[in-house]
PDB file of C-alpha atoms in Angstrom:
ATOM      1  CA  GLU A 231     109.855 101.715  94.383  1.00 84.00           C
ATOM      2  CA  VAL A 232     107.469 103.269  96.737  1.00 87.00           C
ATOM      3  CA  GLN A 233     105.321 100.756  98.520  1.00 94.00           C
ATOM      4  CA  LEU A 234     102.893 100.830 101.450  1.00 96.00           C
ATOM      5  CA  VAL A 235     101.462  97.588 102.705  1.00 97.00           C
ATOM      6  CA  GLU A 236      98.883  97.308 105.378  1.00 97.00           C
ATOM      7  CA  SER A 237      98.165  94.356 107.636  1.00 97.00           C
ATOM      8  CA  GLY A 238      96.465  93.306 110.735  1.00 98.00           C
ATOM      9  CA  GLY A 239      92.894  93.758 109.874  1.00 98.00           C
ATOM     10  CA  GLY A 240      90.316  91.238 110.706  1.00 98.00           C
ATOM     11  CA  LEU A 241      87.017  90.496 112.205  1.00 98.00           C
ATOM     12  CA  VAL A 242      86.492  91.362 115.996  1.00 98.00           C
ATOM     13  CA  GLN A 243      83.527  91.929 118.188  1.00 98.00           C
ATOM     14  CA  ALA A 244      82.571  95.331 119.533  1.00 98.00           C
ATOM     15  CA  GLY A 245      84.796  96.343 122.338  1.00 98.00           C
ATOM     16  CA  GLY A 246      87.788  94.457 121.046  1.00 98.00           C
ATOM     17  CA  SER A 247      91.057  95.665 119.739  1.00 98.00           C
ATOM     18  CA  LEU A 248      93.230  95.332 116.628  1.00 98.00           C
ATOM     19  CA  ARG A 249      96.549  96.732 115.758  1.00 98.00           C
ATOM     20  CA  LEU A 250      97.145  97.749 112.084  1.00 98.00           C
ATOM     21  CA  SER A 251     100.562  97.739 110.543  1.00 98.00           C
ATOM     22  CA  CYS A 252     101.934  99.729 107.592  1.00 97.00           C
ATOM     23  CA  ALA A 253     105.177  98.668 106.136  1.00 96.00           C
ATOM     24  CA  ALA A 254     106.664 101.496 104.117  1.00 93.00           C
ATOM     25  CA  SER A 255     109.500 101.158 101.682  1.00 92.00           C
ATOM     26  CA  GLY A 256     111.072 103.183  98.885  1.00 89.00           C
ATOM     27  CA  PHE A 257     110.738 106.542 100.779  1.00 83.00           C
ATOM     28  CA  THR A 258     113.938 108.428 101.068  1.00 79.00           C
ATOM     29  CA  PHE A 259     112.418 111.750 102.405  1.00 78.00           C
ATOM     30  CA  ASP A 260     112.275 112.411 106.020  1.00 81.00           C
ATOM     31  CA  ASP A 261     109.843 115.222 105.682  1.00 92.00           C
ATOM     32  CA  ILE A 262     106.703 113.154 105.253  1.00 94.00           C
ATOM     33  CA  THR A 263     103.524 112.394 107.179  1.00 96.00           C
ATOM     34  CA  ILE A 264     101.943 109.045 107.453  1.00 96.00           C
ATOM     35  CA  GLY A 265      98.248 108.908 107.568  1.00 98.00           C
ATOM     36  CA  TRP A 266      95.617 106.361 108.326  1.00 98.00           C
ATOM     37  CA  PHE A 267      92.304 106.524 106.528  1.00 98.00           C
ATOM     38  CA  ARG A 268      89.166 104.366 106.374  1.00 98.00           C
ATOM     39  CA  GLN A 269      86.388 103.913 103.856  1.00 98.00           C
ATOM     40  CA  ALA A 270      83.164 102.153 104.527  1.00 98.00           C
ATOM     41  CA  PRO A 271      80.804 100.918 101.858  1.00 94.00           C
ATOM     42  CA  GLY A 272      78.914 103.863 100.378  1.00 96.00           C
ATOM     43  CA  LYS A 273      80.989 106.461 102.135  1.00 97.00           C
ATOM     44  CA  GLU A 274      83.830 108.678 101.421  1.00 97.00           C
ATOM     45  CA  ARG A 275      87.390 108.017 102.488  1.00 97.00           C
ATOM     46  CA  GLU A 276      87.840 109.799 105.799  1.00 98.00           C
ATOM     47  CA  GLY A 277      90.972 110.498 107.734  1.00 98.00           C
ATOM     48  CA  VAL A 278      91.608 108.696 110.930  1.00 98.00           C
ATOM     49  CA  SER A 279      94.958 109.680 112.262  1.00 98.00           C
ATOM     50  CA  CYS A 280      98.427 110.835 111.000  1.00 98.00           C
ATOM     51  CA  ILE A 281     101.987 111.038 112.397  1.00 97.00           C
ATOM     52  CA  ALA A 282     104.816 113.146 111.324  1.00 95.00           C
ATOM     53  CA  LYS A 283     108.003 111.024 110.714  1.00 92.00           C
ATOM     54  CA  SER A 284     110.275 114.060 111.762  1.00 90.00           C
ATOM     55  CA  ASP A 285     109.026 114.633 115.205  1.00 92.00           C
ATOM     56  CA  GLY A 286     106.313 111.994 115.896  1.00 94.00           C
ATOM     57  CA  SER A 287     103.471 114.509 116.289  1.00 96.00           C
ATOM     58  CA  THR A 288     100.148 113.027 115.931  1.00 98.00           C
ATOM     59  CA  TYR A 289      96.611 113.961 114.976  1.00 98.00           C
ATOM     60  CA  TYR A 290      93.316 112.135 115.516  1.00 98.00           C
ATOM     61  CA  ALA A 291      89.838 112.510 114.157  1.00 98.00           C
ATOM     62  CA  ASP A 292      87.293 113.169 116.813  1.00 98.00           C
ATOM     63  CA  SER A 293      85.498 109.947 116.052  1.00 97.00           C
ATOM     64  CA  VAL A 294      88.598 107.890 117.231  1.00 98.00           C
ATOM     65  CA  LYS A 295      90.242 110.116 119.762  1.00 98.00           C
ATOM     66  CA  GLY A 296      90.885 108.290 122.991  1.00 98.00           C
ATOM     67  CA  ARG A 297      90.447 104.887 121.293  1.00 98.00           C
ATOM     68  CA  PHE A 298      92.976 104.803 118.574  1.00 98.00           C
ATOM     69  CA  THR A 299      96.662 105.366 118.852  1.00 98.00           C
ATOM     70  CA  VAL A 300      99.193 105.863 115.992  1.00 98.00           C
ATOM     71  CA  SER A 301     102.807 105.165 116.502  1.00 97.00           C
ATOM     72  CA  SER A 302     105.767 104.504 114.359  1.00 95.00           C
ATOM     73  CA  ASP A 303     109.167 102.717 114.536  1.00 92.00           C
ATOM     74  CA  ASN A 304     111.360 104.638 112.026  1.00 86.00           C
ATOM     75  CA  ALA A 305     114.214 102.147 112.307  1.00 88.00           C
ATOM     76  CA  LYS A 306     111.862  99.466 110.879  1.00 91.00           C
ATOM     77  CA  ASN A 307     109.879 101.787 108.611  1.00 91.00           C
ATOM     78  CA  MET A 308     106.707 100.730 110.261  1.00 95.00           C
ATOM     79  CA  VAL A 309     103.645 102.663 111.268  1.00 96.00           C
ATOM     80  CA  TYR A 310     100.945 101.242 113.606  1.00 98.00           C
ATOM     81  CA  LEU A 311      97.312 102.110 114.441  1.00 98.00           C
ATOM     82  CA  GLN A 312      96.341 100.515 117.645  1.00 98.00           C
ATOM     83  CA  MET A 313      92.472 100.446 117.680  1.00 98.00           C
ATOM     84  CA  ASN A 314      90.800  99.845 121.023  1.00 98.00           C
ATOM     85  CA  SER A 315      87.287  99.892 122.091  1.00 98.00           C
ATOM     86  CA  LEU A 316      86.175  98.998 118.525  1.00 98.00           C
ATOM     87  CA  LYS A 317      82.602  99.955 117.479  1.00 98.00           C
ATOM     88  CA  PRO A 318      80.583  98.573 114.461  1.00 98.00           C
ATOM     89  CA  ALA A 319      80.926 102.017 113.069  1.00 97.00           C
ATOM     90  CA  ASP A 320      84.676 101.536 112.794  1.00 98.00           C
ATOM     91  CA  THR A 321      84.066  98.849 110.251  1.00 98.00           C
ATOM     92  CA  ALA A 322      85.788  99.884 106.997  1.00 98.00           C
ATOM     93  CA  VAL A 323      88.743  99.278 104.808  1.00 98.00           C
ATOM     94  CA  TYR A 324      91.742 100.994 106.391  1.00 98.00           C
ATOM     95  CA  TYR A 325      94.465 102.480 104.354  1.00 98.00           C
ATOM     96  CA  CYS A 326      97.804 103.913 105.220  1.00 98.00           C
ATOM     97  CA  ALA A 327      99.189 106.684 103.139  1.00 97.00           C
ATOM     98  CA  VAL A 328     102.106 109.072 102.793  1.00 97.00           C
ATOM     99  CA  ALA A 329     102.049 112.729 102.162  1.00 96.00           C
ATOM    100  CA  LEU A 330     105.300 114.381 100.958  1.00 95.00           C
ATOM    101  CA  SER A 331     104.897 117.017 103.719  1.00 94.00           C
ATOM    102  CA  GLY A 332     105.711 117.086 107.172  1.00 93.00           C
ATOM    103  CA  VAL A 333     102.744 119.126 108.189  1.00 94.00           C
ATOM    104  CA  ALA A 334      99.907 117.178 106.604  1.00 96.00           C
ATOM    105  CA  GLY A 335      96.703 116.482 108.413  1.00 97.00           C
ATOM    106  CA  ILE A 336      94.066 113.775 107.761  1.00 97.00           C
ATOM    107  CA  ASN A 337      92.726 115.334 104.543  1.00 98.00           C
ATOM    108  CA  ARG A 338      92.920 112.640 101.757  1.00 97.00           C
ATOM    109  CA  PHE A 339      93.873 115.118  99.254  1.00 97.00           C
ATOM    110  CA  GLU A 340      97.206 115.862 101.099  1.00 98.00           C
ATOM    111  CA  TYR A 341      98.540 112.344 100.418  1.00 97.00           C
ATOM    112  CA  ASP A 342     100.494 111.155  97.416  1.00 96.00           C
ATOM    113  CA  TYR A 343     100.903 107.484  98.015  1.00 96.00           C
ATOM    114  CA  TRP A 344      98.446 104.814  99.315  1.00 97.00           C
ATOM    115  CA  GLY A 345      98.528 101.125 100.369  1.00 98.00           C
ATOM    116  CA  GLN A 346      96.067  98.600  99.323  1.00 97.00           C
ATOM    117  CA  GLY A 347      93.988  98.553 102.381  1.00 98.00           C
ATOM    118  CA  THR A 348      93.016  96.014 104.982  1.00 98.00           C
ATOM    119  CA  GLN A 349      89.548  95.184 106.061  1.00 98.00           C
ATOM    120  CA  VAL A 350      88.450  95.732 109.576  1.00 98.00           C
ATOM    121  CA  THR A 351      85.005  94.436 110.489  1.00 98.00           C
ATOM    122  CA  VAL A 352      83.488  94.979 113.953  1.00 98.00           C
ATOM    123  CA  SER A 353      80.502  92.817 114.815  1.00 98.00           C
ATOM    124  CA  SER A 354      77.839  93.648 117.371  1.00 94.00           C
TER     125      SER A 354
END
């Protein structure tokens, strides 16, 4: 069964760092993209970053570029989101997701499977 489980969220002060993890299981396709999304209260879910399993290519939203880094360990079926220089505006529930495409971006509607989310709260 397909499963995505996020972990690593928590409460940090502005300027701090967190690393989110996404454990993926049940995926037999190599031609997939793993995305990170976030949703703050009252706002739509927005794309943060993504990484293609096949070649490791990445993409970032402008709002996080230079601060966040997405990476993967395919042998462990793990994807990570390293978040540095966190700002209160980064506060949201963060989700990992899988698109059954090797060329997906960070449009939420490209993604087929979703994790349960992990809360990230950045205090000022």
